[in-house]
CSV table of N, CA, C and O in Angstrom, one decimal:
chain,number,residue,atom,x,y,z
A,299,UNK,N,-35.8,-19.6,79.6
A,299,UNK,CA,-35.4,-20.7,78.8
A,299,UNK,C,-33.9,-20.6,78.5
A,299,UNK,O,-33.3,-19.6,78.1
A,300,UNK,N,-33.3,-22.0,78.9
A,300,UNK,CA,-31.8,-21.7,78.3
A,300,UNK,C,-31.3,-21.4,76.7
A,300,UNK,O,-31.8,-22.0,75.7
A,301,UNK,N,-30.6,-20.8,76.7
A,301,UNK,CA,-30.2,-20.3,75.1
A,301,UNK,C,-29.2,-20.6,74.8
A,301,UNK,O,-28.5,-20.7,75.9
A,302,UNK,N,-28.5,-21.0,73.7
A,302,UNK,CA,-27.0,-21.5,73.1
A,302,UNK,C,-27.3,-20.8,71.8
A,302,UNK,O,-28.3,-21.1,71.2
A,303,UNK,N,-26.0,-19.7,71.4
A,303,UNK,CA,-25.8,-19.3,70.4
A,303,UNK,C,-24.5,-19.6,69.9
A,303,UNK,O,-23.5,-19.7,70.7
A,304,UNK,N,-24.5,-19.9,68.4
A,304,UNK,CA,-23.4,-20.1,67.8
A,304,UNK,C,-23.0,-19.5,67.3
A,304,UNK,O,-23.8,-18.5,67.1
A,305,UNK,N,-21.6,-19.3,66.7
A,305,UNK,CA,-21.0,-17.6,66.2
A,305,UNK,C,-19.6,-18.5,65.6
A,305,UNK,O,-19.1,-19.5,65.9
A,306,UNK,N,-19.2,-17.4,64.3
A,306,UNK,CA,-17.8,-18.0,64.4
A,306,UNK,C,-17.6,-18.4,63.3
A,306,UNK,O,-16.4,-18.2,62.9
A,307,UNK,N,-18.5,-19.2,62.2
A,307,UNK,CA,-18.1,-19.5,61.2
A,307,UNK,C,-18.6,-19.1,60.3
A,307,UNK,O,-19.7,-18.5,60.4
A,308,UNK,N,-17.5,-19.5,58.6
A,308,UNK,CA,-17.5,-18.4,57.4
A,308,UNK,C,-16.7,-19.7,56.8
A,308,UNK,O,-16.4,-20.8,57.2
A,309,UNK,N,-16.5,-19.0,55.8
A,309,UNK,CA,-15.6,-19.7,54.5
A,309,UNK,C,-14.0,-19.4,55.0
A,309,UNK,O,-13.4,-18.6,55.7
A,310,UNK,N,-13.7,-20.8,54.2
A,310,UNK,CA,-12.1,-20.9,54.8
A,310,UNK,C,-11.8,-22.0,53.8
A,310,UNK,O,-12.4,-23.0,53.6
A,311,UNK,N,-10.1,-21.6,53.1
A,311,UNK,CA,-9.5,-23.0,52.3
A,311,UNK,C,-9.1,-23.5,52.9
A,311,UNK,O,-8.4,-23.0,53.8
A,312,UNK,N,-9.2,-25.1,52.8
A,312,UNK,CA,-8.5,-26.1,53.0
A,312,UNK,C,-6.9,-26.2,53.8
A,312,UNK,O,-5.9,-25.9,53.0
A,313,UNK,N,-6.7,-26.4,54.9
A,313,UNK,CA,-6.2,-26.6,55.8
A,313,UNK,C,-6.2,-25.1,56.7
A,313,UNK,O,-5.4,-25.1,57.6
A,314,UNK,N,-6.9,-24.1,56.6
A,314,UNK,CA,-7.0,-23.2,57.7
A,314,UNK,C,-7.7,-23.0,58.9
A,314,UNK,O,-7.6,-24.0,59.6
A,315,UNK,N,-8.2,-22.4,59.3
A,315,UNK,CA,-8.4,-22.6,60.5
A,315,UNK,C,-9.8,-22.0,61.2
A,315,UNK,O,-10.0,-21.1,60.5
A,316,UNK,N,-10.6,-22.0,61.9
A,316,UNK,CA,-11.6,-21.2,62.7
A,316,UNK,C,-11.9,-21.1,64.1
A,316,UNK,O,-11.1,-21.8,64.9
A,317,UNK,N,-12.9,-20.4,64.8
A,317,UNK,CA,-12.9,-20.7,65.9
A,317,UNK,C,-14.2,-20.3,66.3
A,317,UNK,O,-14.5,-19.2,66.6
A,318,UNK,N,-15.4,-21.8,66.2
A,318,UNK,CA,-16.3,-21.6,66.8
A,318,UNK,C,-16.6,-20.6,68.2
A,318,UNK,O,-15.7,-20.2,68.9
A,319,UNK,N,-18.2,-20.3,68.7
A,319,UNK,CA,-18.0,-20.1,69.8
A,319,UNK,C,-19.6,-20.3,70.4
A,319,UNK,O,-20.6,-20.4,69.6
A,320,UNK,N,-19.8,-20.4,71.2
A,320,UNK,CA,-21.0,-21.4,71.8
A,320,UNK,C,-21.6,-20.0,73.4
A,320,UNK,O,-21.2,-20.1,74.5
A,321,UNK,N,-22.5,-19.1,72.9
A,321,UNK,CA,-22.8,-18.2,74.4
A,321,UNK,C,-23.9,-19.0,75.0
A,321,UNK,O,-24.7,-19.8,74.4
A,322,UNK,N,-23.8,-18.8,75.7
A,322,UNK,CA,-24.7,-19.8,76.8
A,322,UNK,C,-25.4,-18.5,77.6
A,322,UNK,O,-24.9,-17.4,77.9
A,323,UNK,N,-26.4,-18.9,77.7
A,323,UNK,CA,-27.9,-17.9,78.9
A,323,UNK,C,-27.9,-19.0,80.3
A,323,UNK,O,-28.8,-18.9,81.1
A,324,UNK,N,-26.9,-19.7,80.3
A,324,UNK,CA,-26.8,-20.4,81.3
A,324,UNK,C,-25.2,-20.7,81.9
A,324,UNK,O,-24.3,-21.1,81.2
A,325,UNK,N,-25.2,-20.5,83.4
A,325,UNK,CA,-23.7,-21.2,83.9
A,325,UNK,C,-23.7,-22.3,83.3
A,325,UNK,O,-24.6,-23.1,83.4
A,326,UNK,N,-22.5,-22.6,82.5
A,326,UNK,CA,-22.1,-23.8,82.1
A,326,UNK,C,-21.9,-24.6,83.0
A,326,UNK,O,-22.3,-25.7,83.0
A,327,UNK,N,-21.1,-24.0,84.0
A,327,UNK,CA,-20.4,-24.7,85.0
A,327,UNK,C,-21.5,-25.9,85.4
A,327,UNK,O,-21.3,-27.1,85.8
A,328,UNK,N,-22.2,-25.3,85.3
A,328,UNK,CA,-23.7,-26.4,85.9
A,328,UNK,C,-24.1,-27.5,85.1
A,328,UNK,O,-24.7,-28.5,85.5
A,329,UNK,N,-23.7,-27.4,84.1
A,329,UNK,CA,-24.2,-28.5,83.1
A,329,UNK,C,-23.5,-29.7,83.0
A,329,UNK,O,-22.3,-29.6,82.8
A,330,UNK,N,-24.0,-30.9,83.1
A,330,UNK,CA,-23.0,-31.8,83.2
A,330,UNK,C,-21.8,-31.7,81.7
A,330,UNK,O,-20.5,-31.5,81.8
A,331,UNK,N,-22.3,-31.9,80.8
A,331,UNK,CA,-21.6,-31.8,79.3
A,331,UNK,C,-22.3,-31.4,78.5
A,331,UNK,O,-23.5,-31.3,78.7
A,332,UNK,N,-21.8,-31.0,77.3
A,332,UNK,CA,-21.8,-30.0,76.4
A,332,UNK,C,-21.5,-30.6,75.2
A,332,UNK,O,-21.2,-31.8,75.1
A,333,UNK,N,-21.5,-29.8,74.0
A,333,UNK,CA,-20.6,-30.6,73.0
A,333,UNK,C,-20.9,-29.4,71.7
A,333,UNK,O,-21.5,-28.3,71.8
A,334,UNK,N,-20.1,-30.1,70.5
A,334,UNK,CA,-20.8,-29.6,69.1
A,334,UNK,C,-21.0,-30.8,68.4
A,334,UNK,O,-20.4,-31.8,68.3
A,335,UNK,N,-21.9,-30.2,67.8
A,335,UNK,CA,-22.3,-31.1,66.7
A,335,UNK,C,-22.4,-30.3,65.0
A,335,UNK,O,-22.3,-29.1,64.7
A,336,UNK,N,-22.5,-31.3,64.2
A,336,UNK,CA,-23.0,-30.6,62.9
A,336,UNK,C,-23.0,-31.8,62.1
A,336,UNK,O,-22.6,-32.9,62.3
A,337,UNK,N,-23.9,-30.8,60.6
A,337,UNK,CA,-24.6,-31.5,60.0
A,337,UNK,C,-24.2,-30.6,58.3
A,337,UNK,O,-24.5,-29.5,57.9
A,338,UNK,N,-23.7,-31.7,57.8
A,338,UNK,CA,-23.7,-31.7,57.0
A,338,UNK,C,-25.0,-32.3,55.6
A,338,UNK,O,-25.7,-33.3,55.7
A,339,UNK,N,-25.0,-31.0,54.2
A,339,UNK,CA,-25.9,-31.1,53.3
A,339,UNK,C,-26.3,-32.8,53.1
A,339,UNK,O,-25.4,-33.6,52.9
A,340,UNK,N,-27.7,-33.1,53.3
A,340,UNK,CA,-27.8,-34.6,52.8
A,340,UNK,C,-27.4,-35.6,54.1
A,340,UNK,O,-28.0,-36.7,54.1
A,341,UNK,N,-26.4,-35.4,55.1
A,341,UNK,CA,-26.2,-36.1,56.0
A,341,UNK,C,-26.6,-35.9,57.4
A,341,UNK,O,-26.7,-34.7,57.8
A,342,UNK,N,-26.9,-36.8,58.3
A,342,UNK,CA,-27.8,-36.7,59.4
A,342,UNK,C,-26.7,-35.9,60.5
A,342,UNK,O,-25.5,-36.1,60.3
A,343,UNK,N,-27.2,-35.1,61.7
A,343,UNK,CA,-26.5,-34.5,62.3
A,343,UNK,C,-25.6,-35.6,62.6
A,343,UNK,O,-25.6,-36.6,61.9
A,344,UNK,N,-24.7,-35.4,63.8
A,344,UNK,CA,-23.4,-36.1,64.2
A,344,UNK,C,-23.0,-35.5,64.9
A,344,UNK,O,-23.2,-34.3,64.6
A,345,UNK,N,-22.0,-35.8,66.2
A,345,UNK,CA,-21.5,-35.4,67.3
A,345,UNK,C,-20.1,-35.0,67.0
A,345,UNK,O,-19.3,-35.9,66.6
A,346,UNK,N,-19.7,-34.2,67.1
A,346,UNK,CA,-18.1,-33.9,66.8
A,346,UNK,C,-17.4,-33.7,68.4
A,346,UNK,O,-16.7,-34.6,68.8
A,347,UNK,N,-17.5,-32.6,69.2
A,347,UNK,CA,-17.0,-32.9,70.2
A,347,UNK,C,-17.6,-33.0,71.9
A,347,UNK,O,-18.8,-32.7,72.2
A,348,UNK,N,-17.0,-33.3,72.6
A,348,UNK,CA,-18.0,-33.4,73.8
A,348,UNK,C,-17.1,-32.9,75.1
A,348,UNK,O,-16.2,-33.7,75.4
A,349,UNK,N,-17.2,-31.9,75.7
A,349,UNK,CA,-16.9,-31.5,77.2
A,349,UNK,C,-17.5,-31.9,78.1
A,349,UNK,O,-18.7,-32.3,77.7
A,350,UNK,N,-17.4,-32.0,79.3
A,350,UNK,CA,-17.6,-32.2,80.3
A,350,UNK,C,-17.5,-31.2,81.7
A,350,UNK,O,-16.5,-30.5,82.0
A,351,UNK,N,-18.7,-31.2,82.4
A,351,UNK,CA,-18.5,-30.3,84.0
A,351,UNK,C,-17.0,-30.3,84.5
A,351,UNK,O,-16.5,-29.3,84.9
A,352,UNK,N,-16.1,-31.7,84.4
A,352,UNK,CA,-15.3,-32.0,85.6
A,352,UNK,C,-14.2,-31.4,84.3
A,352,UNK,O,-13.1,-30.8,84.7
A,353,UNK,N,-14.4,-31.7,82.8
A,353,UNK,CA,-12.8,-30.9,81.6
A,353,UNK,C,-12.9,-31.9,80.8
A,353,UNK,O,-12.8,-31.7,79.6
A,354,UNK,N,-13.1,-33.3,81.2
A,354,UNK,CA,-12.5,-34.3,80.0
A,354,UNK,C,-13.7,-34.3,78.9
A,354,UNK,O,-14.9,-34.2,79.0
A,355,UNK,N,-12.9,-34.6,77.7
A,355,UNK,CA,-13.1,-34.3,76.6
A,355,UNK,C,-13.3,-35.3,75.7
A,355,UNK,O,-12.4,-36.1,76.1
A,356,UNK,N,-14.0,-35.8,74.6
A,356,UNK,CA,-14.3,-36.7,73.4
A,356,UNK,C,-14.2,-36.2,72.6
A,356,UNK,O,-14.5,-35.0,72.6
A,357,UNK,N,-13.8,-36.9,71.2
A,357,UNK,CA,-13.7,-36.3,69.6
A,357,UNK,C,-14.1,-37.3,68.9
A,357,UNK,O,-13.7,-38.5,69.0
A,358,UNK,N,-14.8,-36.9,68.0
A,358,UNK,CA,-15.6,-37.7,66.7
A,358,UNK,C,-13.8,-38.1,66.0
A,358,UNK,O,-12.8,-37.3,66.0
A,359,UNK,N,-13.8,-39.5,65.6
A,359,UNK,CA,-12.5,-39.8,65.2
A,359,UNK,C,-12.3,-39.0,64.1
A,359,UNK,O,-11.0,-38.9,63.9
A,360,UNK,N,-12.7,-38.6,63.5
A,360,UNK,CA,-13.1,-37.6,62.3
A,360,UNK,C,-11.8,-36.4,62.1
A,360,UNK,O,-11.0,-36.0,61.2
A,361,UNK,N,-12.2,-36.1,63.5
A,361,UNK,CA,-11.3,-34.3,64.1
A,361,UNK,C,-10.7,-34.6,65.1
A,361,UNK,O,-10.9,-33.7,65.9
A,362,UNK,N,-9.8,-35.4,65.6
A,362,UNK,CA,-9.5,-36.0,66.5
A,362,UNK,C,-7.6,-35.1,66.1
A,362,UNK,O,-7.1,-35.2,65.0
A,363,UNK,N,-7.3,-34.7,66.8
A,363,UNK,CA,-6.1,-34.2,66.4
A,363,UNK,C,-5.8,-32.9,65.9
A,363,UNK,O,-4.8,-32.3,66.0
A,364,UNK,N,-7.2,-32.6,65.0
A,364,UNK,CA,-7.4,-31.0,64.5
A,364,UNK,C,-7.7,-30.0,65.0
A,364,UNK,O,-7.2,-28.9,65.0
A,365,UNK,N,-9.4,-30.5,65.9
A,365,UNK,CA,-10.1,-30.0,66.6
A,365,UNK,C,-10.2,-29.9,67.8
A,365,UNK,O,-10.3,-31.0,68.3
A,366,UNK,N,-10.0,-29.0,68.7
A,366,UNK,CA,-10.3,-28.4,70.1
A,366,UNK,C,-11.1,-28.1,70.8
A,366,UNK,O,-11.1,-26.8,70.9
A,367,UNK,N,-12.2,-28.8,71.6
A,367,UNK,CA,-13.5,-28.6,72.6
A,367,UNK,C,-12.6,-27.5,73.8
A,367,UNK,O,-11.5,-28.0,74.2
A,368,UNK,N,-13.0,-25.9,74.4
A,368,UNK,CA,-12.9,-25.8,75.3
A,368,UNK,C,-13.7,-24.9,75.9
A,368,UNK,O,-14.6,-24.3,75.3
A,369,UNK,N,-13.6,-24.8,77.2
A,369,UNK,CA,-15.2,-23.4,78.1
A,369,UNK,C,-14.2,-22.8,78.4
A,369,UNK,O,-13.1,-23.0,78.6
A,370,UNK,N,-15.1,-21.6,78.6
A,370,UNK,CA,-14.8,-20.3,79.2
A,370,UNK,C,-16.0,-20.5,80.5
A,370,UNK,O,-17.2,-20.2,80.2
A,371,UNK,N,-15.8,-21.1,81.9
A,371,UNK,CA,-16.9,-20.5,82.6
A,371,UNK,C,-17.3,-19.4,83.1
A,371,UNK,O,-18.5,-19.1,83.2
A,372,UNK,N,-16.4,-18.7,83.3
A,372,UNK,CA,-16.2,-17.1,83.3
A,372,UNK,C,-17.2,-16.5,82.5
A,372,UNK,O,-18.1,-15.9,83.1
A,373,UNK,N,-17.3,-16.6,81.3
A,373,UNK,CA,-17.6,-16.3,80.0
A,373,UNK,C,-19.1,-16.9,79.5
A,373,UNK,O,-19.8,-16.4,78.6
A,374,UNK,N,-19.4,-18.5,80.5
A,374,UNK,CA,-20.5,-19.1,80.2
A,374,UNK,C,-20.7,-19.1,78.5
A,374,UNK,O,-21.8,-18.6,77.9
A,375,UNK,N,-19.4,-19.6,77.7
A,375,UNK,CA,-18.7,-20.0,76.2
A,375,UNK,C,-18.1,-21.0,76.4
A,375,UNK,O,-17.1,-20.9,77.2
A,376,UNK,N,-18.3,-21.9,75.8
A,376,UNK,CA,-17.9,-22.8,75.1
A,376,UNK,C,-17.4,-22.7,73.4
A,376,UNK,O,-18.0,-22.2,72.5
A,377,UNK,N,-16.1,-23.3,73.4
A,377,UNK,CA,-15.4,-23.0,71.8
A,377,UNK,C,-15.3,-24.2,71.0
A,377,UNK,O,-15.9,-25.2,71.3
A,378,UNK,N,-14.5,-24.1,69.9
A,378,UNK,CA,-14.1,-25.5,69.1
A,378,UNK,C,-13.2,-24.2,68.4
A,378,UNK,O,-13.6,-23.2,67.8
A,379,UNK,N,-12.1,-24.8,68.7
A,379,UNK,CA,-10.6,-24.3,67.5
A,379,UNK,C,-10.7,-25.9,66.7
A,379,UNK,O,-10.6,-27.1,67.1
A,380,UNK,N,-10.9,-25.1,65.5
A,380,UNK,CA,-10.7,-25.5,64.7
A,380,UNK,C,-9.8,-25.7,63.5
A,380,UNK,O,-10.2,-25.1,62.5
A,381,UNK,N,-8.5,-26.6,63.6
A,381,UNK,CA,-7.2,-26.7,62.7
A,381,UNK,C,-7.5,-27.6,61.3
A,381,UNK,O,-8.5,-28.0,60.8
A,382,UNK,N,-6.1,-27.6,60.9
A,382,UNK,CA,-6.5,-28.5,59.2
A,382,UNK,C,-7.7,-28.4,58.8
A,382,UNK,O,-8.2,-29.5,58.8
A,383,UNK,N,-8.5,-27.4,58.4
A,383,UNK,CA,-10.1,-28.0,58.0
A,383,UNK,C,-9.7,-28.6,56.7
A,383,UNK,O,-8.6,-28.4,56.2
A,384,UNK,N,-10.6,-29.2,56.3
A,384,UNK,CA,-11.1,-30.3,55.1
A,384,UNK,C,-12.1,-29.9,54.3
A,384,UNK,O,-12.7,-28.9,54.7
A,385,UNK,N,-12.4,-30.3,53.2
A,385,UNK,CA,-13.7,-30.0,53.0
A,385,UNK,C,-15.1,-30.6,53.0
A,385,UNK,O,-16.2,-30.2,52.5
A,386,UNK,N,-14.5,-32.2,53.9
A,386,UNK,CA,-15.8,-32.9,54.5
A,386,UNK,C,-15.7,-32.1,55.5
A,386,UNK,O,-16.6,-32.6,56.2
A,387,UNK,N,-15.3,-30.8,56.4
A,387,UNK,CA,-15.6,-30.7,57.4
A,387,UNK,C,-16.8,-29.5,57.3
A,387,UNK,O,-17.2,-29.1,58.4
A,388,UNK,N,-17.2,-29.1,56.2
A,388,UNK,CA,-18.1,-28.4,55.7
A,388,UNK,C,-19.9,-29.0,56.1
A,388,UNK,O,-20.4,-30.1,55.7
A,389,UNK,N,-20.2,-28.1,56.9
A,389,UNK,CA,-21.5,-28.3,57.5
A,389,UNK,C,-22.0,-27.2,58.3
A,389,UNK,O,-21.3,-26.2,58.5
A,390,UNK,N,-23.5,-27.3,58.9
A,390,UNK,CA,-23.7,-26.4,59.6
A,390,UNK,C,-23.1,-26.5,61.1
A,390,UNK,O,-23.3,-27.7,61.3
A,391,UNK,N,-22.5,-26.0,62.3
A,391,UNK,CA,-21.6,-26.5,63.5
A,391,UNK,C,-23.2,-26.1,64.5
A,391,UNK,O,-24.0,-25.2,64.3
A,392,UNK,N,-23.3,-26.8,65.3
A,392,UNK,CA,-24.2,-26.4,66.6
A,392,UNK,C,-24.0,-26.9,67.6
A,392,UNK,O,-23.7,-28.1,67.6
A,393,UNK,N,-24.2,-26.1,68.9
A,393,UNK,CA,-23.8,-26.6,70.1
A,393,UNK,C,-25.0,-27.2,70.7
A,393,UNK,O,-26.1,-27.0,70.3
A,394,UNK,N,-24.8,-28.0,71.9
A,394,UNK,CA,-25.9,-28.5,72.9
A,394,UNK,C,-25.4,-29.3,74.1
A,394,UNK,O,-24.2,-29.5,74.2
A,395,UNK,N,-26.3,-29.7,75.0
A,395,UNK,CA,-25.9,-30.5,75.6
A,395,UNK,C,-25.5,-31.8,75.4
A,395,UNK,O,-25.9,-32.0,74.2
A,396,UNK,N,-24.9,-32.9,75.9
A,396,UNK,CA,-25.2,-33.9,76.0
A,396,UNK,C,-25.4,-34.8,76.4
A,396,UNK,O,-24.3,-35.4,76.6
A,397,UNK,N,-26.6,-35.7,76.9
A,397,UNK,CA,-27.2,-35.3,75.4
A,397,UNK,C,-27.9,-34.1,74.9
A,397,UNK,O,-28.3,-33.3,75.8
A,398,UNK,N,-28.1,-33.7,73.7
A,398,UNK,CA,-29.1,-33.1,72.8
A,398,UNK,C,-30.2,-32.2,73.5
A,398,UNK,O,-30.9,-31.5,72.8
A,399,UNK,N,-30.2,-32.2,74.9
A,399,UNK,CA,-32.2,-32.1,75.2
A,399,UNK,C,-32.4,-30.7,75.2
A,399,UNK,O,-33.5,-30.4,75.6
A,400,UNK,N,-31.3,-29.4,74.6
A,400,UNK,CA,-32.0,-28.0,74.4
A,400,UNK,C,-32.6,-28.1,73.0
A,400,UNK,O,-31.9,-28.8,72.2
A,401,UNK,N,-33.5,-27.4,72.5
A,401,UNK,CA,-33.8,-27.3,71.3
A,401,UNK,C,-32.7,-26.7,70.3
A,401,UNK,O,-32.1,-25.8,70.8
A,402,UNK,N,-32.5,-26.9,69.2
A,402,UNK,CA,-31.5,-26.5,68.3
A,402,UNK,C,-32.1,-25.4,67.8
A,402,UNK,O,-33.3,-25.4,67.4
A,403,UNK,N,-30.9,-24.2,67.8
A,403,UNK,CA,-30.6,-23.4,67.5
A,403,UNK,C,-29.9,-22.8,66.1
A,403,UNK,O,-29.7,-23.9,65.5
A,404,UNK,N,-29.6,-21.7,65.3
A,404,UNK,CA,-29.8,-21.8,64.0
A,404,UNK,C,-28.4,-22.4,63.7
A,404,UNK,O,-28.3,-22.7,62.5
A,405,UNK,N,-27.1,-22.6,64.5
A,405,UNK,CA,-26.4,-23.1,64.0
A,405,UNK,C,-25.0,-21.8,63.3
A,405,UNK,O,-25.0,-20.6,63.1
A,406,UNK,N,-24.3,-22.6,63.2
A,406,UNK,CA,-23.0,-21.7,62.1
A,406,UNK,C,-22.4,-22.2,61.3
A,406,UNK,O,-21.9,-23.3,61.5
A,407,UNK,N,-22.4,-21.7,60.2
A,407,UNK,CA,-22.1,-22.4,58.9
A,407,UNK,C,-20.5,-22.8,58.4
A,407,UNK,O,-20.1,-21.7,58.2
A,408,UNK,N,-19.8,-23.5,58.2
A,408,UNK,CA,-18.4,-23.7,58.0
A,408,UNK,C,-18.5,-24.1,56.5
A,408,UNK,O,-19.1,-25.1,56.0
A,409,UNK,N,-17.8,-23.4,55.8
A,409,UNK,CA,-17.5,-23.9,54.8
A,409,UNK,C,-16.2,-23.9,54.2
A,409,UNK,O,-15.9,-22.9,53.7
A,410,UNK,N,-15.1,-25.3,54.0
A,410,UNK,CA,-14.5,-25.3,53.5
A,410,UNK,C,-14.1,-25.8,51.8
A,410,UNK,O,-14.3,-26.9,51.2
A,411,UNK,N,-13.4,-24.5,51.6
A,411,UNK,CA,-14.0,-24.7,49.8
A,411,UNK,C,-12.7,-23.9,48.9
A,411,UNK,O,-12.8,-22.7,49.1
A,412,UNK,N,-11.8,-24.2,48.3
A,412,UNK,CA,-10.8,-23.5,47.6
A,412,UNK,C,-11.3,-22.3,46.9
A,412,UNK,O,-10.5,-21.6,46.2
């Protein structure tokens, strides 16, 4: 079964920084796209960023400018640098395909909070 683990987040104030990380039990290389998502307390998951097999990239307008989708195929890792956080950006972070079709995983928690 393919596996996607998440790693990487913790508590952080308002405008610092993190850096998700996404291990894969599978060549990325192979997958068409990828992404992160998360979900915040009370609100329905949501797509934040999206890679692609061939590199090109999408951003939730949200993080568009802060946030950074990139792979390691080497590494079969996938990341999210993550700049200016907020503290709507506070949620649980999880990777998958996209779309969606591996089962979710426990996720990593971000929280930004003074």
């Amino acid at each position: 079964q393919v596996q996607l683990v998440e790693s990487g987040g913790g508590l952080v104030q308002p405008g610092g920084s993190l850096r998700l990380s996404c291990a894969a039990s599978v060549r990325i290389s192979s997958i068409y796209a990828m992404g992160w998502y998360r979900q915040a307390p009370g609100k329905q998951r949501e797509s934040v960023a999206t890679i692609t097999r061939g590199g090109s990239t999408n951003y939730a307008d949200s993080v568009k400018g802060r946030f950074t989708i990139s792979r390691d195929n080497a590494k079969n890792t996938m990341y999210l640098q993550m700049n200016s956080l907020k503290p709507e950006d506070t949620a649980v972070y999880y990777c998958n395909t996209k779309p969606s079709l591996m089962s979710w995983g426990q996720g990593t928690q971000v929280t930004v909070s003074s």
